[in-house]
Coordinates of C-alpha atoms (C1' of nucleotides) in Angstrom, one line a residue:
Chain G
X1 CA 151.2 79.7 -16.1
X2 CA 149.7 76.7 -14.2
X3 CA 150.0 76.3 -10.5
X4 CA 149.3 72.6 -10.5
X5 CA 152.9 72.3 -8.7
X6 CA 153.4 69.2 -6.1
X7 CA 153.2 70.5 -2.6
X8 CA 157.0 69.8 -1.4
X9 CA 159.3 71.6 -3.1
X10 CA 162.8 72.4 -3.7
X11 CA 164.8 75.6 -3.2
X12 CA 165.4 75.9 -6.8
X13 CA 161.5 75.9 -8.2
X14 CA 161.0 78.3 -4.7
X15 CA 162.9 80.1 -5.8
X16 CA 161.8 81.1 -9.3
X17 CA 157.9 81.5 -8.4
X18 CA 159.3 83.9 -5.8
X19 CA 161.6 85.3 -7.9
X20 CA 164.6 85.1 -5.5
X21 CA 167.4 84.0 -5.4
X22 CA 168.3 79.5 -3.7
X23 CA 170.9 82.1 -2.4
X24 CA 168.3 84.1 -0.5
X25 CA 166.4 81.3 0.8
X26 CA 170.1 79.4 2.3
X27 CA 170.8 82.7 4.0
X28 CA 166.9 82.8 5.6
X29 CA 167.2 79.4 7.0
X30 CA 170.7 80.2 8.3
X31 CA 169.0 82.9 10.4
X32 CA 166.0 80.9 11.0
X33 CA 163.3 83.4 9.8
X34 CA 162.2 80.4 6.9
X35 CA 163.7 77.2 8.3
X36 CA 161.6 74.3 5.4
X37 CA 159.6 72.1 7.7
X38 CA 161.2 68.7 6.1
X39 CA 164.2 67.9 4.8
X40 CA 164.7 64.6 1.8
X41 CA 166.7 61.6 3.1
X42 CA 169.6 63.5 1.1
X43 CA 169.1 66.3 3.4
X44 CA 167.4 68.3 0.1
X45 CA 165.1 71.0 1.8
X46 CA 161.9 70.3 1.1
X47 CA 159.5 73.7 0.9
X48 CA 155.6 72.6 2.2
X49 CA 152.6 74.9 1.5
X50 CA 152.9 76.8 4.5
X51 CA 156.3 77.9 4.5
X52 CA 155.4 78.7 0.6
X53 CA 152.3 81.3 3.2
X54 CA 155.8 82.4 5.4
X55 CA 157.1 83.1 2.0
X56 CA 154.9 85.5 0.8
X57 CA 154.6 87.1 3.6
X58 CA 157.8 88.1 4.2
X59 CA 158.7 89.1 0.6
X60 CA 155.8 92.1 0.9
X61 CA 157.3 93.4 4.3
X62 CA 160.8 93.0 2.4
X63 CA 159.0 95.0 -0.9
X64 CA 157.6 97.7 2.3
X65 CA 161.5 97.3 3.5
X66 CA 161.6 96.2 6.3
X67 CA 164.5 94.2 7.9
X68 CA 164.6 91.1 8.0
X69 CA 165.2 91.6 11.9
X70 CA 161.6 93.5 11.9
X71 CA 160.2 90.8 9.9
X72 CA 161.1 88.3 12.0
X73 CA 159.5 90.5 14.7
X74 CA 156.0 90.2 12.9
X75 CA 155.7 86.9 12.3
X76 CA 156.4 85.7 15.8
X77 CA 154.5 88.7 18.2
X78 CA 151.3 89.7 18.1
X79 CA 152.9 93.3 17.4
X80 CA 151.5 95.5 16.2
X81 CA 151.9 96.0 12.2
X82 CA 150.1 99.3 11.5
X83 CA 152.4 100.7 14.3
X84 CA 155.8 99.4 12.0
X85 CA 153.8 100.8 9.3
X86 CA 153.9 104.0 10.5
X87 CA 157.8 104.2 11.8
X88 CA 158.5 102.9 8.4
X89 CA 156.7 105.1 6.4
X90 CA 158.6 107.4 9.1
X91 CA 161.8 106.3 8.0
X92 CA 161.2 106.5 4.6
X93 CA 159.6 110.1 3.9
X94 CA 162.9 111.2 6.2
X95 CA 165.1 109.4 3.4
X96 CA 162.7 111.4 1.0
X97 CA 164.0 114.5 2.6
X98 CA 167.8 113.9 2.3
X99 CA 167.9 112.9 -1.1
X100 CA 165.6 116.0 -2.9
X101 CA 168.3 118.1 -0.5
X102 CA 170.6 116.0 -2.2
X103 CA 169.5 116.8 -5.3
X104 CA 169.0 120.4 -5.1
X105 CA 172.3 120.1 -3.9
X106 CA 173.6 118.5 -7.0
X107 CA 171.4 121.2 -9.1
X108 CA 173.7 124.3 -7.0
X109 CA 177.4 122.1 -7.8
X110 CA 176.0 121.5 -11.8
X111 CA 175.1 124.9 -12.1
X112 CA 178.2 126.4 -10.4
X113 CA 179.8 124.1 -13.1
X114 CA 178.6 124.9 -16.0
X115 CA 178.4 128.2 -18.1
X116 CA 175.0 129.7 -18.8
X117 CA 174.9 130.0 -22.9
X118 CA 171.8 128.4 -24.9
X119 CA 173.6 124.7 -25.8
X120 CA 174.6 124.2 -29.1
X121 CA 174.0 121.6 -31.9
X122 CA 177.0 119.0 -31.6
X123 CA 176.5 119.7 -27.4
X124 CA 173.3 118.2 -27.9
X125 CA 174.6 115.7 -30.2
X126 CA 176.8 114.7 -27.3
X127 CA 174.5 114.4 -24.9
X128 CA 172.0 112.5 -26.9
X129 CA 174.2 110.3 -29.3
X130 CA 172.4 109.1 -32.0
X131 CA 168.8 109.6 -31.7
X132 CA 169.7 113.6 -32.0
X133 CA 170.7 114.1 -35.5
X134 CA 169.3 116.1 -38.1
X135 CA 167.5 113.7 -40.2
X136 CA 165.8 112.9 -36.7
X137 CA 165.0 116.2 -36.4
X138 CA 163.5 116.7 -39.8
X139 CA 161.4 114.0 -39.7
X140 CA 159.8 114.9 -36.2
X141 CA 159.1 118.5 -38.2
X142 CA 157.4 116.6 -40.6
X143 CA 155.6 114.1 -38.3
X144 CA 154.1 116.7 -35.7
X145 CA 154.8 119.8 -37.0
X146 CA 151.3 121.1 -37.3
X147 CA 150.4 119.5 -33.8
X148 CA 150.6 121.5 -30.7
X149 CA 152.7 119.7 -28.6
X150 CA 155.5 119.7 -31.4
X151 CA 155.4 124.1 -31.3
X152 CA 155.4 123.9 -27.6
X153 CA 158.2 121.9 -27.7
X154 CA 160.4 124.2 -30.3
X155 CA 159.5 127.3 -27.9
X156 CA 160.2 125.9 -25.0
X157 CA 163.8 124.5 -25.8
X158 CA 165.1 127.6 -27.8
X159 CA 166.5 128.5 -24.6
X160 CA 167.3 125.5 -23.0
X161 CA 170.7 126.0 -21.8
X162 CA 173.8 123.6 -21.8
X163 CA 172.4 122.6 -17.9
X164 CA 169.3 122.7 -19.1
X165 CA 170.0 119.7 -21.3
X166 CA 172.3 117.6 -19.3
X167 CA 170.2 118.0 -16.6
X168 CA 166.9 116.5 -19.0
X169 CA 169.2 113.6 -20.3
X170 CA 170.2 113.1 -16.2
X171 CA 166.4 112.3 -15.5
X172 CA 164.8 110.8 -19.1
X173 CA 167.7 108.2 -17.9
X174 CA 166.5 108.0 -14.1
X175 CA 163.2 107.3 -15.7
X176 CA 164.8 104.7 -17.9
X177 CA 166.6 103.3 -14.7
X178 CA 163.2 103.2 -12.7
X179 CA 161.5 101.8 -16.1
X180 CA 163.9 98.9 -15.7
X181 CA 164.0 98.7 -11.8
X182 CA 160.8 98.0 -11.9
X183 CA 160.6 95.3 -15.1
X184 CA 163.3 93.3 -13.8
X185 CA 162.6 93.2 -10.2
X186 CA 159.4 91.0 -11.5
X187 CA 157.1 93.6 -10.5
X188 CA 154.2 93.9 -12.3
X189 CA 153.2 96.3 -14.5
X190 CA 150.5 98.0 -12.7
X191 CA 152.3 97.5 -9.7
X192 CA 153.1 100.7 -7.5
X193 CA 157.1 100.9 -9.1
X194 CA 155.3 100.7 -12.3
X195 CA 153.0 103.6 -11.9
X196 CA 155.5 105.4 -9.9
X197 CA 157.8 105.4 -12.8
X198 CA 155.5 106.3 -15.3
X199 CA 153.8 109.3 -13.3
X200 CA 157.6 110.6 -13.4
X201 CA 157.8 109.8 -17.2
X202 CA 155.4 111.9 -17.8
X203 CA 155.9 114.9 -15.6
X204 CA 159.4 115.0 -17.3
X205 CA 158.0 114.9 -21.0
X206 CA 155.3 117.4 -19.6
X207 CA 157.7 119.2 -18.0
X208 CA 160.6 119.5 -19.8
X209 CA 158.7 119.3 -22.8
X210 CA 154.8 119.7 -23.5
X211 CA 151.7 119.1 -22.3
X212 CA 150.6 115.7 -21.1
X213 CA 147.8 114.5 -20.4
X214 CA 146.1 111.3 -19.9
X215 CA 145.0 110.7 -23.5
X216 CA 148.3 112.0 -25.0
X217 CA 150.6 109.8 -22.4
X218 CA 148.8 106.8 -23.3
X219 CA 148.7 107.7 -27.1
X220 CA 152.4 107.9 -26.5
X221 CA 152.9 104.6 -24.4
X222 CA 151.2 103.1 -27.9
X223 CA 153.6 104.4 -29.5
X224 CA 156.6 103.3 -27.9
X225 CA 154.9 99.7 -29.2
X226 CA 153.8 99.8 -32.5
X227 CA 156.7 102.6 -33.9
X228 CA 159.8 100.0 -33.9
X229 CA 162.9 102.4 -33.2
X230 CA 161.1 103.6 -30.1
X231 CA 160.3 99.7 -29.2
X232 CA 164.3 98.8 -30.1
X233 CA 165.4 102.1 -28.0
X234 CA 163.5 100.5 -25.1
X235 CA 164.5 96.9 -25.9
X236 CA 167.7 97.5 -25.8
X237 CA 167.6 98.9 -22.6
X238 CA 165.8 95.8 -21.6
X239 CA 163.7 92.9 -24.2
X240 CA 160.5 93.5 -24.0
X241 CA 160.5 96.9 -21.9
X242 CA 158.6 98.6 -24.6
X243 CA 155.1 96.8 -24.2
X244 CA 156.1 97.0 -19.9
X245 CA 156.3 99.9 -20.6
X246 CA 153.3 101.0 -22.3
X247 CA 151.5 98.7 -19.6
X248 CA 152.4 100.4 -17.3
X249 CA 151.2 104.3 -18.8
X250 CA 148.1 102.4 -19.1
X251 CA 148.0 101.1 -15.3
X252 CA 148.8 104.9 -14.1
X253 CA 146.4 106.8 -16.5
X254 CA 143.8 104.1 -14.9
X255 CA 145.1 105.1 -11.5
X256 CA 144.7 108.3 -12.0
X257 CA 141.0 108.1 -13.3
X258 CA 139.4 106.3 -10.6
Chain D
X1 CA 186.2 129.5 17.2
X2 CA 189.1 130.9 15.2
X3 CA 191.3 129.2 11.9
X4 CA 194.8 130.5 14.2
X5 CA 196.0 127.1 14.1
X6 CA 199.6 125.8 13.2
X7 CA 200.0 123.8 9.6
X8 CA 200.5 120.4 10.0
X9 CA 197.6 118.7 12.6
X10 CA 196.9 115.9 14.4
X11 CA 194.0 113.6 13.5
X12 CA 192.0 114.3 16.4
X13 CA 192.1 118.3 15.7
X14 CA 191.3 117.4 11.7
X15 CA 188.5 115.1 12.6
X16 CA 187.7 118.3 14.5
X17 CA 187.7 120.3 12.5
X18 CA 185.5 119.0 9.0
X19 CA 183.5 117.5 11.6
X20 CA 184.0 114.0 10.4
X21 CA 185.8 110.9 12.7
X22 CA 189.1 110.1 13.6
X23 CA 188.3 106.5 11.9
X24 CA 187.1 107.5 8.5
X25 CA 191.1 110.0 8.4
X26 CA 192.1 106.4 9.3
X27 CA 190.4 105.4 6.9
X28 CA 190.9 106.8 4.4
X29 CA 194.6 106.9 5.0
X30 CA 194.5 102.9 4.9
X31 CA 192.7 103.5 1.1
X32 CA 195.5 105.5 -0.1
X33 CA 192.5 108.4 -0.6
X34 CA 194.4 110.9 1.9
X35 CA 197.4 110.1 3.4
X36 CA 198.8 112.5 5.7
X37 CA 202.1 114.2 4.2
X38 CA 204.6 113.6 6.9
X39 CA 204.2 111.6 10.1
X40 CA 206.3 112.7 13.9
X41 CA 209.1 110.5 14.5
X42 CA 206.5 109.1 16.7
X43 CA 204.0 107.6 14.1
X44 CA 201.4 110.3 14.3
X45 CA 200.1 111.5 11.3
X46 CA 200.5 114.8 10.5
X47 CA 198.2 116.9 7.6
X48 CA 199.5 119.9 6.0
X49 CA 197.9 122.7 4.5
X50 CA 197.4 120.6 1.0
X51 CA 196.1 117.9 3.1
X52 CA 193.2 119.6 4.4
X53 CA 192.7 120.9 0.7
X54 CA 192.4 117.6 -0.4
X55 CA 190.2 116.2 2.7
X56 CA 187.4 119.3 2.3
X57 CA 187.0 118.2 -2.0
X58 CA 186.8 115.2 -0.7
X59 CA 183.9 115.9 2.1
X60 CA 182.0 118.4 -0.3
X61 CA 182.0 115.2 -2.8
X62 CA 180.7 112.5 0.0
X63 CA 178.1 115.1 0.6
X64 CA 177.2 114.4 -2.9
X65 CA 177.0 111.9 -2.5
X66 CA 179.8 110.2 -4.5
X67 CA 181.8 106.5 -3.2
X68 CA 184.7 106.1 -2.0
X69 CA 186.0 105.2 -5.3
X70 CA 184.4 108.1 -7.4
X71 CA 185.8 110.1 -5.6
X72 CA 189.5 109.1 -5.9
X73 CA 188.2 109.0 -9.7
X74 CA 187.7 112.3 -9.7
X75 CA 190.9 113.4 -7.4
X76 CA 193.3 111.5 -9.8
X77 CA 192.0 112.0 -13.2
X78 CA 191.4 115.4 -15.3
X79 CA 188.3 113.5 -15.7
X80 CA 184.8 115.1 -16.6
X81 CA 183.4 116.6 -12.9
X82 CA 179.9 117.4 -14.6
X83 CA 179.6 114.1 -16.5
X84 CA 179.8 112.3 -13.1
X85 CA 177.0 115.2 -11.6
X86 CA 175.1 114.1 -14.2
X87 CA 175.4 110.7 -13.6
X88 CA 174.8 110.8 -9.6
X89 CA 172.1 113.2 -10.6
X90 CA 170.2 110.6 -12.5
X91 CA 170.8 108.0 -9.7
X92 CA 169.6 110.1 -6.9
X93 CA 167.1 110.5 -8.7
X94 CA 166.5 106.7 -9.7
X95 CA 165.9 106.2 -6.3
X96 CA 163.3 109.3 -5.3
X97 CA 161.2 107.8 -7.8
X98 CA 162.2 103.7 -5.7
X99 CA 161.0 105.7 -2.2
X100 CA 157.9 107.2 -3.4
X101 CA 157.2 103.8 -5.4
X102 CA 157.7 102.5 -1.3
X103 CA 155.7 105.1 0.6
X104 CA 152.8 104.6 -1.9
X105 CA 153.3 100.5 -0.9
X106 CA 153.1 101.6 2.8
X107 CA 149.8 104.0 2.1
X108 CA 148.5 100.8 0.6
X109 CA 149.0 98.4 3.2
X110 CA 147.9 101.3 5.8
X111 CA 144.8 101.5 4.9
X112 CA 144.6 97.9 4.0
X113 CA 145.6 97.3 7.6
X114 CA 143.1 100.4 8.8
X115 CA 139.1 101.0 9.3
X116 CA 138.2 104.2 7.9
X117 CA 136.0 105.8 10.4
X118 CA 136.6 109.4 11.9
X119 CA 139.2 109.1 14.6
X120 CA 137.9 109.1 18.6
X121 CA 139.6 111.4 21.2
X122 CA 141.8 108.1 22.9
X123 CA 143.5 108.0 18.9
X124 CA 144.5 111.1 19.1
X125 CA 145.5 111.1 22.8
X126 CA 147.6 107.3 22.2
X127 CA 149.2 108.9 19.2
X128 CA 149.9 112.2 20.4
X129 CA 150.6 111.3 23.7
X130 CA 151.0 114.9 26.5
X131 CA 150.0 116.7 24.0
X132 CA 147.3 116.1 23.0
X133 CA 144.8 116.4 26.1
X134 CA 141.2 118.6 26.7
X135 CA 143.1 121.3 27.8
X136 CA 145.5 121.8 26.1
X137 CA 142.7 122.4 23.6
X138 CA 140.9 124.1 25.3
X139 CA 143.9 126.6 25.3
X140 CA 144.0 126.7 21.4
X141 CA 140.9 127.1 21.2
X142 CA 141.3 130.6 23.7
X143 CA 144.5 131.8 22.1
X144 CA 143.5 130.9 18.2
X145 CA 139.2 130.2 17.8
X146 CA 138.5 133.9 15.7
X147 CA 141.6 133.1 13.2
X148 CA 140.7 131.9 10.1
X149 CA 143.7 129.4 10.7
X150 CA 142.0 127.9 13.3
X151 CA 138.5 127.4 11.8
X152 CA 140.1 126.2 8.5
X153 CA 141.9 123.4 11.1
X154 CA 138.2 122.4 12.9
X155 CA 137.0 122.0 9.5
X156 CA 139.4 119.9 8.1
X157 CA 140.8 118.1 11.1
X158 CA 137.1 116.5 11.5
X159 CA 136.8 114.3 8.8
X160 CA 140.1 112.6 9.3
X161 CA 140.0 108.8 10.4
X162 CA 142.9 107.0 12.8
X163 CA 144.7 106.1 9.3
X164 CA 145.1 110.1 8.2
X165 CA 146.0 110.6 11.7
X166 CA 148.3 108.1 11.9
X167 CA 150.7 109.1 8.7
X168 CA 149.9 112.6 9.9
X169 CA 152.0 111.9 13.3
X170 CA 154.3 110.2 10.2
X171 CA 154.7 112.9 8.4
X172 CA 155.4 115.3 11.1
X173 CA 158.2 112.7 12.7
X174 CA 159.7 112.5 9.5
X175 CA 160.0 117.0 9.7
X176 CA 161.5 116.8 12.9
X177 CA 163.7 114.4 12.0
X178 CA 164.7 116.1 8.8
X179 CA 165.2 119.2 10.9
X180 CA 167.9 116.7 13.7
X181 CA 169.7 115.0 10.8
X182 CA 170.7 118.3 8.9
X183 CA 171.1 120.0 12.4
X184 CA 173.5 117.3 13.8
X185 CA 174.9 116.8 10.7
X186 CA 176.6 120.3 11.0
X187 CA 174.6 121.9 8.0
X188 CA 174.1 125.3 8.6
X189 CA 170.9 126.7 9.3
X190 CA 170.5 128.4 5.5
X191 CA 171.9 124.8 3.8
X192 CA 170.0 122.9 1.5
X193 CA 169.3 120.4 3.8
X194 CA 167.8 122.7 6.4
X195 CA 165.8 124.4 4.2
X196 CA 164.5 121.7 2.7
X197 CA 163.2 120.5 6.0
X198 CA 161.9 123.7 6.1
X199 CA 160.0 123.4 3.0
X200 CA 158.6 119.7 3.8
X201 CA 157.9 121.4 7.6
X202 CA 155.6 124.2 5.7
X203 CA 154.1 121.6 2.9
X204 CA 152.9 119.4 6.2
X205 CA 151.0 122.4 7.8
X206 CA 149.6 123.7 5.2
X207 CA 148.3 120.3 3.4
X208 CA 146.9 118.8 6.5
X209 CA 145.8 121.5 8.6
X210 CA 145.7 125.3 7.2
X211 CA 147.4 127.6 4.6
X212 CA 150.6 128.5 5.1
X213 CA 152.3 131.8 3.2
X214 CA 155.4 132.5 3.8
X215 CA 154.7 135.3 6.0
X216 CA 152.7 133.0 8.4
X217 CA 155.4 130.2 8.2
X218 CA 158.5 133.3 9.6
X219 CA 155.8 133.9 12.5
X220 CA 155.6 130.4 13.1
X221 CA 159.0 130.0 13.7
X222 CA 159.5 132.7 15.8
X223 CA 157.1 131.5 18.0
X224 CA 158.4 128.2 18.3
X225 CA 161.4 130.1 19.8
X226 CA 159.1 132.6 22.1
X227 CA 157.1 130.1 23.2
X228 CA 158.9 128.0 25.9
X229 CA 156.1 125.1 25.8
X230 CA 157.5 125.1 21.6
X231 CA 161.1 125.7 21.9
X232 CA 161.1 123.1 25.2
X233 CA 159.4 119.8 22.3
X234 CA 162.2 121.2 20.0
X235 CA 164.6 121.3 22.3
X236 CA 164.2 117.3 23.4
X237 CA 165.3 116.7 20.2
X238 CA 168.4 117.8 20.2
X239 CA 169.6 121.0 22.8
X240 CA 169.3 124.2 19.9
X241 CA 166.7 122.3 18.0
X242 CA 164.3 125.2 18.0
X243 CA 166.2 128.4 17.3
X244 CA 168.0 126.2 14.3
X245 CA 164.3 125.6 12.6
X246 CA 163.6 129.3 13.2
X247 CA 166.2 130.1 11.2
X248 CA 165.6 127.2 8.7
X249 CA 162.7 128.7 8.1
X250 CA 163.9 132.0 7.3
X251 CA 165.8 131.1 5.2
X252 CA 163.7 128.3 3.1
X253 CA 161.7 131.9 2.5
X254 CA 164.1 134.1 1.7
X255 CA 165.6 132.0 -0.9
X256 CA 161.7 131.3 -2.3
X257 CA 161.6 135.2 -2.3
X258 CA 163.9 134.6 -4.8
Chain L
dG1 C1' 213.3 112.8 35.5
dC2 C1' 208.9 110.9 36.4
dT3 C1' 204.2 111.0 36.7
dT4 C1' 199.6 111.5 34.9
dG5 C1' 195.7 111.7 31.1
dA6 C1' 194.2 112.8 27.2
dC7 C1' 195.7 111.7 22.6
dC8 C1' 197.6 108.8 19.2
dC9 C1' 199.0 103.4 16.7
dT10 C1' 197.6 99.2 14.9
dC11 C1' 195.3 95.3 14.0
dA12 C1' 190.7 92.9 13.8
dC13 C1' 185.7 91.9 14.2
dG14 C1' 180.9 93.4 12.9
dC15 C1' 177.0 95.7 10.7
dC16 C1' 173.2 94.1 6.5
dA17 C1' 171.5 91.4 2.7
dC18 C1' 173.0 88.9 0.5
dG19 C1' 176.7 87.6 -4.5
dT20 C1' 179.4 84.4 -5.4
dC21 C1' 182.5 80.9 -5.8
dA22 C1' 185.0 76.0 -4.4
dG23 C1' 184.5 71.6 -3.6
dG24 C1' 181.7 68.1 -2.9
dG25 C1' 177.2 64.7 -3.1
dG26 C1' 172.2 63.7 -5.3
dC27 C1' 168.5 62.9 -8.7
dC28 C1' 167.2 60.9 -12.8
dA29 C1' 166.4 59.0 -17.3
dA30 C1' 169.2 56.7 -21.1
Chain X
dT1 C1' 176.8 53.3 -15.8
dT2 C1' 177.0 57.6 -17.0
dG3 C1' 175.7 62.2 -17.6
dG4 C1' 174.0 66.9 -16.7
dC5 C1' 171.5 69.3 -13.6
dC6 C1' 170.3 70.4 -9.5
dC7 C1' 171.3 70.6 -4.7
dC8 C1' 174.5 71.2 -0.3
dT9 C1' 177.9 73.0 3.4
dG10 C1' 181.4 76.5 4.1
dA11 C1' 183.4 80.9 3.3
dC12 C1' 184.7 85.2 1.8
dG13 C1' 183.8 89.8 -0.5
dT14 C1' 180.4 94.3 -0.3
dG15 C1' 180.6 100.0 1.5
dG16 C1' 182.0 102.9 4.6
dC17 C1' 182.7 103.4 8.5
dG18 C1' 182.1 102.0 14.0
dT19 C1' 184.2 100.0 17.9
dG20 C1' 187.0 98.2 21.2
dA21 C1' 191.8 95.3 22.1
dG22 C1' 196.3 96.5 23.5
dG23 C1' 199.6 99.4 23.9
dG24 C1' 202.5 103.2 22.2
dT25 C1' 203.3 109.3 22.7
dC26 C1' 203.3 113.4 23.5
dA27 C1' 202.6 117.7 26.9
dA28 C1' 202.0 120.0 31.5
dG29 C1' 202.7 119.8 36.5
dC30 C1' 205.4 118.1 40.1

DNA sequence: GCTTGACCCTCACGCCACGTCAGGGGCCAA
DNA sequence: TTGGCCCCTGACGTGGCGTGAGGGTCAAGC
């Protein structure tokens, strides 16, 4: 937690500090993208402070989705970063469009493959597992039965078809996956990736169950940490995830409020 | 344009009919995913009607983003297609979230890298090339000067910064890329991919320049075909694209109207 | 029957950013 | 000196094909 590290570092130390693997550093060395400025007598790579600066630039560019070749060009020439960023944005936006079309296609396939009657309890249970049994539902009723959110939830979910429920389940899984991906990539709880996951989380609840404003969203985040059953659900996906989710929700809300 | 093809087909014929490459068919054969039921004396692959049916299933699954391994499983076992579709949807949705976060990150980088003064004419010209000179602008003024769309465009674009303009350029490029990708993939003008591109096109204009309803959007589509300069711009990206864009816009509008 | 040209065959390497062994050596404390 | 942890350099694997190289096959026209 302190940066009182001696200046020349070994691969392992550098790897840990930048949350990359040793293999990645070897790879960058092979490509000539980041060659440590010294070697020890024994042949160990020895990274200077300047090497670390360069690496941090590389890591940032990588997070922006640049290829290693592009990064090398950016680091070498006085090329225009802004122009590269625009090209990159266009690429990513184009990919976004393709993916959105893909989701539409999948949804169409799903609709074609499924019947449209409202879902039975058995189907719900199969979809959501132990989390969706009668006891769970009765408790929710007792706990929130007189809140507007619960009323809204009851009226909206009553008409959902099996297709809707499986879509909802898929969305929920995707939201969880996004949180886990951000968390395990080492991104901070207020990083774009984490805030994006929080945004998706709120949008999911808002669209499928009940109106969620920033205030209520923060409350949910706190509950995920405070209520051991919610905490256990998240921590089962990745230890420490519940706290991360709460922090990401708060970061998202802060960011929106600006 | 007729399907009066003899039933046993060679790789080249099959490849053309399904818009895949010969190498792809070889690859599927290598994997055992699609082994043609016969060979000629000379060793040529010979695809029967049943082989073609199987291939069409494979192609559809590929468009839905399944891996070849998953497709093999789906074709082999009586596995649940619906479950696979949900998993696939969750994956794609997760990727969507990641990409959205990436766009945010890039935008932040761009904002950090650029100043915020309004853009100069020289900058606009550099960005948009020949399409943005004084003559062009005067003509536009004469042609549309008294329409509400043009008034709105003037008032909104006046405050755009260089960062805004480069983002707009990137978006426009992305929209074009989406049209070209859909067009060249062989997808019909009313396919999800093409309609998604049309949606992005309308959203782009709507957000950046002036309010575009379905009616106005259709009008623009017709103009892209009718006005030779617009048609030339699109056809330069890919011959026949102008007509495709118009048809995609109409398909999108029809779909929305349902 | 022979030539021609379009089509087909089977290897086999290349791509991208590493992951994952395997086999061997260095470093440091007890 | 021993042990345990770290480091080194190859070298192959991943997915879904693209792209040759080097050579055989087929149908049509002469």
